[in-house]
Coordinates of C-alpha atoms and ligand atoms in Angstrom, one line a residue:
M1 CA -0.1 0.1 -0.2
K2 CA 1.3 3.4 -1.1
Q3 CA 2.3 5.8 2.3
V4 CA 0.0 8.2 1.0
T5 CA -3.1 6.1 1.2
R6 CA -2.2 5.0 3.9
K7 CA -2.2 7.9 6.1
K8 CA -4.9 8.7 4.3
I9 CA -6.6 5.3 5.8
E10 CA -5.4 6.5 9.1
A11 CA -6.8 9.7 9.4
I12 CA -10.3 8.6 8.1
A13 CA -9.7 6.0 11.1
A14 CA -9.7 9.0 13.7
E15 CA -12.7 10.4 12.4
V16 CA -14.3 7.9 12.4
R17 CA -13.4 6.8 16.2
R18 CA -14.3 10.5 16.6
A19 CA -18.0 10.3 16.3
N20 CA -20.8 8.8 17.1
S21 CA -23.2 9.2 14.0
I22 CA -22.6 8.9 10.5
V23 CA -24.1 9.8 7.9
I24 CA -22.9 8.2 4.3
T25 CA -24.2 9.2 1.1
A26 CA -23.3 8.9 -2.9
H27 CA -24.0 10.6 -6.3
V28 CA -27.4 11.4 -8.1
N29 CA -29.2 8.0 -9.8
P30 CA -26.6 5.5 -7.8
D31 CA -25.2 2.7 -9.2
G32 CA -23.7 0.1 -8.6
D33 CA -20.1 1.1 -7.1
A34 CA -21.8 4.4 -5.5
I35 CA -24.7 1.6 -3.5
G36 CA -22.0 -1.2 -3.2
S37 CA -19.8 1.5 -1.3
E38 CA -22.3 2.9 0.7
L39 CA -23.7 -0.1 1.8
A40 CA -20.5 -2.0 2.0
L41 CA -19.3 1.0 4.3
Y42 CA -22.7 0.7 6.5
L43 CA -22.3 -2.5 7.8
T44 CA -18.8 -2.0 8.8
L45 CA -19.4 1.0 10.5
R46 CA -22.1 -0.7 11.9
K47 CA -20.3 -3.4 13.6
L48 CA -18.2 -0.7 15.1
G49 CA -21.4 0.2 17.2
K50 CA -21.9 3.4 15.5
Q51 CA -25.1 5.3 14.2
V52 CA -25.1 5.1 10.7
W53 CA -27.5 6.3 7.8
V54 CA -27.4 6.1 4.3
M55 CA -28.7 8.3 2.3
N56 CA -29.6 9.0 -1.3
T57 CA -31.5 11.9 -3.3
D58 CA -32.4 9.2 -5.4
P59 CA -34.6 5.8 -5.2
L60 CA -32.3 3.0 -5.0
P61 CA -33.2 1.7 -8.4
E62 CA -35.1 -2.1 -8.0
I63 CA -32.0 -4.4 -9.4
Y64 CA -30.0 -3.7 -6.1
Y65 CA -32.7 -4.8 -3.8
F66 CA -30.8 -8.3 -3.4
L67 CA -27.9 -6.2 -1.8
P68 CA -27.6 -7.3 1.7
A69 CA -28.7 -3.8 4.1
A70 CA -30.1 -2.4 0.8
R71 CA -33.8 -1.6 3.3
E72 CA -31.5 0.6 5.0
V73 CA -31.1 3.2 2.2
K74 CA -33.3 6.2 2.7
Q75 CA -34.2 8.3 0.0
V76 CA -34.4 11.8 1.4
E77 CA -35.6 14.3 -1.7
D78 CA -33.9 18.0 0.4
F79 CA -31.2 16.2 1.9
C80 CA -29.7 17.8 4.6
P81 CA -28.4 15.5 7.0
V82 CA -27.1 16.1 10.9
C83 CA -24.3 13.9 11.8
D84 CA -21.4 14.0 13.3
L85 CA -19.6 13.2 10.3
L86 CA -20.5 12.6 6.5
F87 CA -19.4 10.1 4.1
V88 CA -19.6 11.1 0.3
L89 CA -18.6 8.2 -1.7
D90 CA -18.1 7.8 -5.8
C91 CA -19.1 11.9 -6.0
G92 CA -16.6 13.4 -8.8
S93 CA -18.0 17.1 -6.8
A94 CA -20.2 18.3 -3.7
E95 CA -22.8 19.2 -6.4
R96 CA -23.5 15.7 -7.8
M97 CA -25.0 14.6 -4.4
G98 CA -28.3 16.4 -5.0
G99 CA -30.1 18.4 -2.1
N100 CA -28.7 20.3 0.3
Q101 CA -25.3 18.8 0.0
M102 CA -22.9 18.6 2.8
G103 CA -26.0 19.8 5.7
H104 CA -24.9 20.6 8.9
C105 CA -22.1 18.0 9.3
P106 CA -18.5 19.1 10.9
R107 CA -16.8 16.5 9.3
V108 CA -17.0 15.5 5.2
V109 CA -15.3 12.6 4.2
N110 CA -14.6 12.3 0.5
I111 CA -14.1 8.7 -1.1
D112 CA -13.6 8.8 -4.8
H113 CA -12.6 7.8 -8.2
H114 CA -13.0 10.2 -11.1
L115 CA -11.0 12.3 -12.6
E116 CA -11.8 15.4 -11.9
G117 CA -11.6 14.2 -8.2
H118 CA -12.7 17.4 -6.2
T119 CA -11.4 18.8 -3.0
F120 CA -14.9 19.4 -1.0
G121 CA -14.6 17.0 1.6
D122 CA -12.4 17.9 5.0
I123 CA -10.2 14.8 4.7
N124 CA -10.1 13.9 0.4
W125 CA -9.2 10.4 -0.8
V126 CA -9.4 10.7 -4.3
E127 CA -7.9 8.1 -6.8
D128 CA -8.4 8.2 -10.1
K129 CA -6.5 4.7 -10.6
A130 CA -8.8 2.9 -8.5
S131 CA -10.9 0.6 -10.8
S132 CA -14.4 2.1 -8.2
T133 CA -15.0 3.6 -4.9
A134 CA -15.6 -0.2 -3.6
E135 CA -12.0 -0.5 -4.3
M136 CA -11.0 2.1 -1.9
V137 CA -14.2 0.6 0.9
A138 CA -12.7 -2.3 1.0
E139 CA -8.9 -0.6 1.7
L140 CA -10.8 1.3 4.5
I141 CA -12.4 -1.6 5.7
D142 CA -8.7 -3.6 6.1
G143 CA -8.2 0.0 7.4
L144 CA -10.7 0.0 10.1
G145 CA -9.5 -3.7 11.5
V146 CA -13.2 -5.0 11.0
E147 CA -14.2 -8.8 10.0
W148 CA -15.1 -9.6 6.5
D149 CA -18.1 -11.1 6.1
V150 CA -20.6 -12.4 2.9
E151 CA -22.5 -9.6 3.3
I152 CA -19.9 -6.3 3.4
A153 CA -18.5 -8.6 1.1
T154 CA -21.4 -9.0 -1.5
N155 CA -21.7 -5.3 -1.2
I156 CA -18.1 -4.7 -2.6
Y157 CA -18.2 -7.1 -4.7
V158 CA -20.9 -6.0 -6.5
G159 CA -19.1 -1.8 -7.2
V160 CA -16.4 -3.5 -8.8
L161 CA -18.7 -6.2 -10.7
T162 CA -20.5 -3.0 -11.8
D163 CA -17.9 -0.4 -12.5
T164 CA -15.5 -2.2 -14.6
G165 CA -18.0 -3.7 -16.4
G166 CA -18.6 -7.6 -15.1
F167 CA -14.8 -6.9 -15.2
R168 CA -14.4 -6.3 -18.8
Y169 CA -13.3 -2.3 -19.2
S170 CA -9.6 -0.7 -19.0
N171 CA -10.2 -0.6 -15.4
T172 CA -10.4 -4.0 -15.1
T173 CA -6.3 -4.2 -13.4
P174 CA -4.5 -7.0 -11.0
V175 CA -5.9 -5.0 -7.9
A176 CA -9.6 -5.1 -9.3
L177 CA -9.5 -8.8 -9.9
A178 CA -7.6 -9.6 -6.5
L179 CA -10.2 -7.8 -4.5
A180 CA -12.8 -9.9 -7.1
G181 CA -10.9 -13.3 -5.9
R182 CA -11.4 -12.1 -1.9
M183 CA -15.0 -11.6 -2.0
V184 CA -15.3 -14.7 -3.3
S185 CA -13.6 -16.4 -0.8
Y186 CA -15.2 -15.0 2.0
G187 CA -18.2 -16.5 0.4
V188 CA -19.4 -14.7 -2.3
Q189 CA -20.9 -16.6 -5.2
P190 CA -20.1 -14.9 -9.2
E191 CA -23.0 -16.7 -10.1
K192 CA -25.3 -15.8 -7.9
I193 CA -24.8 -12.0 -8.3
A194 CA -24.4 -12.2 -12.3
R195 CA -28.0 -14.0 -12.2
A196 CA -29.3 -10.9 -9.7
L197 CA -28.0 -8.8 -11.6
Y198 CA -27.7 -9.6 -15.5
E199 CA -30.4 -11.7 -16.3
R200 CA -33.8 -10.4 -14.1
Q201 CA -34.5 -7.7 -16.7
P202 CA -38.2 -6.8 -17.1
L203 CA -40.1 -7.6 -19.8
S204 CA -40.5 -3.5 -21.2
A205 CA -37.0 -3.2 -20.1
L206 CA -35.9 -5.4 -22.9
K207 CA -39.2 -3.9 -25.0
L208 CA -37.9 -0.3 -24.7
L209 CA -33.9 -2.1 -25.9
A210 CA -35.9 -3.2 -28.8
R211 CA -37.2 0.3 -29.8
A212 CA -33.4 1.9 -28.4
L213 CA -31.4 -0.4 -31.0
D214 CA -34.3 1.0 -33.7
S215 CA -32.7 4.4 -32.9
L216 CA -29.5 3.2 -33.3
E217 CA -27.4 5.7 -35.3
V218 CA -23.4 5.3 -36.3
S219 CA -21.5 7.9 -38.3
E220 CA -20.5 7.6 -41.7
D221 CA -16.4 6.0 -41.0
G222 CA -18.0 3.8 -38.3
L223 CA -16.1 5.8 -35.4
V224 CA -18.9 7.2 -33.6
A225 CA -22.6 5.3 -32.7
S226 CA -25.3 6.6 -30.9
M227 CA -28.9 5.4 -29.5
T228 CA -31.9 7.6 -28.2
I229 CA -34.3 7.1 -26.1
T230 CA -37.4 9.5 -25.5
R231 CA -39.5 10.1 -22.9
R232 CA -42.4 8.9 -25.5
M233 CA -40.3 5.1 -26.0
V234 CA -39.9 5.0 -21.5
A235 CA -43.8 5.5 -21.4
E236 CA -44.8 3.3 -24.3
C237 CA -42.7 0.3 -23.0
G238 CA -44.5 0.8 -19.5
V239 CA -40.8 0.6 -17.8
H240 CA -40.6 1.9 -14.4
G241 CA -37.8 2.2 -12.0
W242 CA -35.3 0.8 -14.7
E243 CA -31.9 2.0 -15.4
A244 CA -31.0 2.2 -19.0
E245 CA -26.9 3.3 -18.9
N246 CA -26.4 -0.6 -19.8
F247 CA -28.3 0.5 -23.3
V248 CA -25.2 2.6 -24.0
N249 CA -23.0 -0.6 -24.9
Y250 CA -24.7 -2.0 -27.4
P251 CA -23.6 1.2 -29.9
R252 CA -19.9 0.6 -28.0
S253 CA -19.7 -3.0 -29.1
L254 CA -20.0 -2.8 -32.4
D255 CA -16.8 -2.9 -34.6
G256 CA -14.7 0.0 -35.1
V257 CA -16.4 2.3 -33.2
E258 CA -14.3 4.6 -30.9
I259 CA -17.1 6.7 -29.3
A260 CA -20.6 5.6 -28.0
I261 CA -23.5 7.5 -26.8
L262 CA -26.0 7.2 -25.4
Y263 CA -29.0 9.8 -25.1
Q264 CA -32.1 9.7 -22.9
E265 CA -35.1 12.7 -22.4
I266 CA -35.2 13.2 -19.2
D267 CA -37.8 15.9 -19.7
D268 CA -38.6 19.2 -21.9
K269 CA -35.2 20.5 -21.4
Q270 CA -33.1 18.1 -20.3
V271 CA -31.1 15.6 -22.4
K272 CA -29.0 12.9 -19.9
V273 CA -25.9 11.7 -22.0
S274 CA -23.6 9.0 -21.2
L275 CA -20.6 9.0 -23.0
R276 CA -18.1 5.4 -24.2
S277 CA -14.7 5.4 -25.5
K278 CA -12.9 2.0 -26.5
G279 CA -10.0 4.0 -27.5
T280 CA -7.6 7.3 -27.0
V281 CA -10.8 10.1 -26.8
N282 CA -10.9 11.1 -23.0
V283 CA -14.6 11.4 -22.7
A284 CA -14.4 12.4 -19.0
R285 CA -12.8 15.8 -21.4
I286 CA -16.2 16.4 -23.5
A287 CA -18.2 15.5 -20.6
K288 CA -16.7 18.2 -18.4
A289 CA -17.6 20.6 -21.4
F290 CA -20.9 19.6 -20.6
S291 CA -20.5 20.3 -16.5
G292 CA -20.4 16.4 -16.5
G293 CA -17.8 14.5 -15.7
G294 CA -16.8 10.8 -15.3
H295 CA -13.5 9.1 -16.2
F296 CA -11.9 8.5 -19.4
H297 CA -13.4 5.6 -21.3
A298 CA -16.9 6.3 -19.2
A299 CA -18.5 9.7 -18.6
G300 CA -21.6 11.4 -18.4
C301 CA -23.6 14.8 -18.0
R302 CA -26.7 16.6 -18.3
L303 CA -27.5 18.9 -21.5
S304 CA -30.3 21.9 -20.7
G305 CA -32.1 21.4 -24.9
D306 CA -34.5 19.6 -26.8
L307 CA -33.3 16.3 -28.2
L308 CA -31.8 17.4 -31.6
T309 CA -29.8 20.1 -29.9
V310 CA -28.6 18.9 -27.8
K311 CA -27.2 16.0 -30.3
R312 CA -25.8 18.6 -32.8
Q313 CA -24.1 20.1 -29.4
V314 CA -22.3 16.8 -28.1
E315 CA -21.9 15.6 -31.7
R316 CA -19.8 19.0 -32.7
L317 CA -17.5 18.7 -29.6
V318 CA -17.2 14.3 -30.3
H319 CA -15.8 15.7 -33.8
Q320 CA -13.5 17.6 -32.7
M321 CA -12.1 15.8 -30.2
L322 CA -11.7 12.7 -32.9
Y323 CA -10.2 14.0 -35.9
V324 CA -7.1 16.0 -35.6
R325 CA -6.3 17.7 -39.4
D326 CA -8.9 15.2 -40.5
E327 CA -7.6 12.2 -39.2
P328 CA -9.1 10.5 -37.3
I329 CA -7.0 10.0 -33.3
S330 CA -7.7 6.2 -33.9
R331 CA -5.7 5.8 -37.2
R332 CA -3.2 8.5 -35.8
Ligands
LIG1 P1 -23.3 6.9 -17.1 O1 -23.2 7.0 -18.4 O2 -23.1 5.5 -16.6 O3 -24.7 7.5 -16.1 O4 -22.0 7.2 -15.9 C1 -21.5 6.9 -16.8 C2 -19.7 8.0 -15.5 O5 -19.9 9.4 -16.4 C3 -20.0 7.7 -14.7 O6 -18.7 7.4 -13.7 C4 -20.8 8.2 -13.9 O7 -20.4 9.3 -12.7 C5 -20.1 10.4 -14.9 N1 -21.2 11.0 -14.9 C6 -22.6 10.4 -15.6 N2 -23.0 11.6 -15.4 C7 -22.7 12.7 -14.7 C8 -23.2 14.2 -14.7 O8 -24.0 14.5 -14.7 N3 -22.3 15.1 -14.1 C9 -21.1 14.1 -13.7 N4 -19.6 15.1 -12.9 N5 -20.5 13.0 -13.6 C10 -21.3 12.1 -14.6
LIG2 MN1 -17.6 4.5 -9.4

């Protein structure tokens, strides 16, 4: 372990020792890494005898209900925590927490692995080389000296699994794989988790996928592929509480595609954009240009405007990033 990591963990452990009431939160639209990290830390702090709450501004997607302690997650729209210590996990910036953000918590610990690595906490532990926030939380759990069990391990495993795209993306490091192996040694069953996460889609979600695939657009040179989900499609397919982010993997899966984009119409004025890169283009830079963020190969943002306007804006920037002197970056 790096010296600086050890120092961070020691400092966080000291904060935990001093605190009685602790709130854990993560980013809006929480994903597997955000939720797995929250619940693993929740169970750990409970073992230390702390009063702990997990609070998010957005609901828990149903697909994660199977996670140990999932029912403890509270949805609080006017998020304004009052506690001794606030943990903010997997959250590139304070704004991404939603609500009133830091509320009334004298101490804030920020643990994250995003590129932008904002420093809004009293302690900021940001490692953009970490596969996932769950990987960092696992190191913290070791540092706190709490005994591992299958419940904590399941949450960590799901965080690493989902953020590496099922151990397929470039963040599938030796550390990530070794950690997953260790979680399996604590009783996690990969086959059971895979079934729970990837083989329980509602029929409405597959119908939406069919509609979304129909919207597939590919640039003439085959380097950029995008899909669009309108509110109308969602309503007509009867989809509720389902996260469609993974749909971006379909344009991404096309041979030769460098950048995949998913546009999701949120309302009249807002479009959520998911960006994926398979190669040399840093999509976090594109997302950041629209006040979003993320990682080199996976990023996102929300834009104001109707679908057509947003698409034009994003495509213009993607084009700029992809081509240098009329040569696609990937072919240089
Ligand atoms: P997804 O496309 O799966 O929603 O997000 C991919 C990555 O980009 C995640 O790491 C996520 O945290 C980040 N991301 C997605 N949307 C936003 C956004 O609106 N703002 C910021 N800062 N990051 C985002
Ligand atoms: Mn993450």
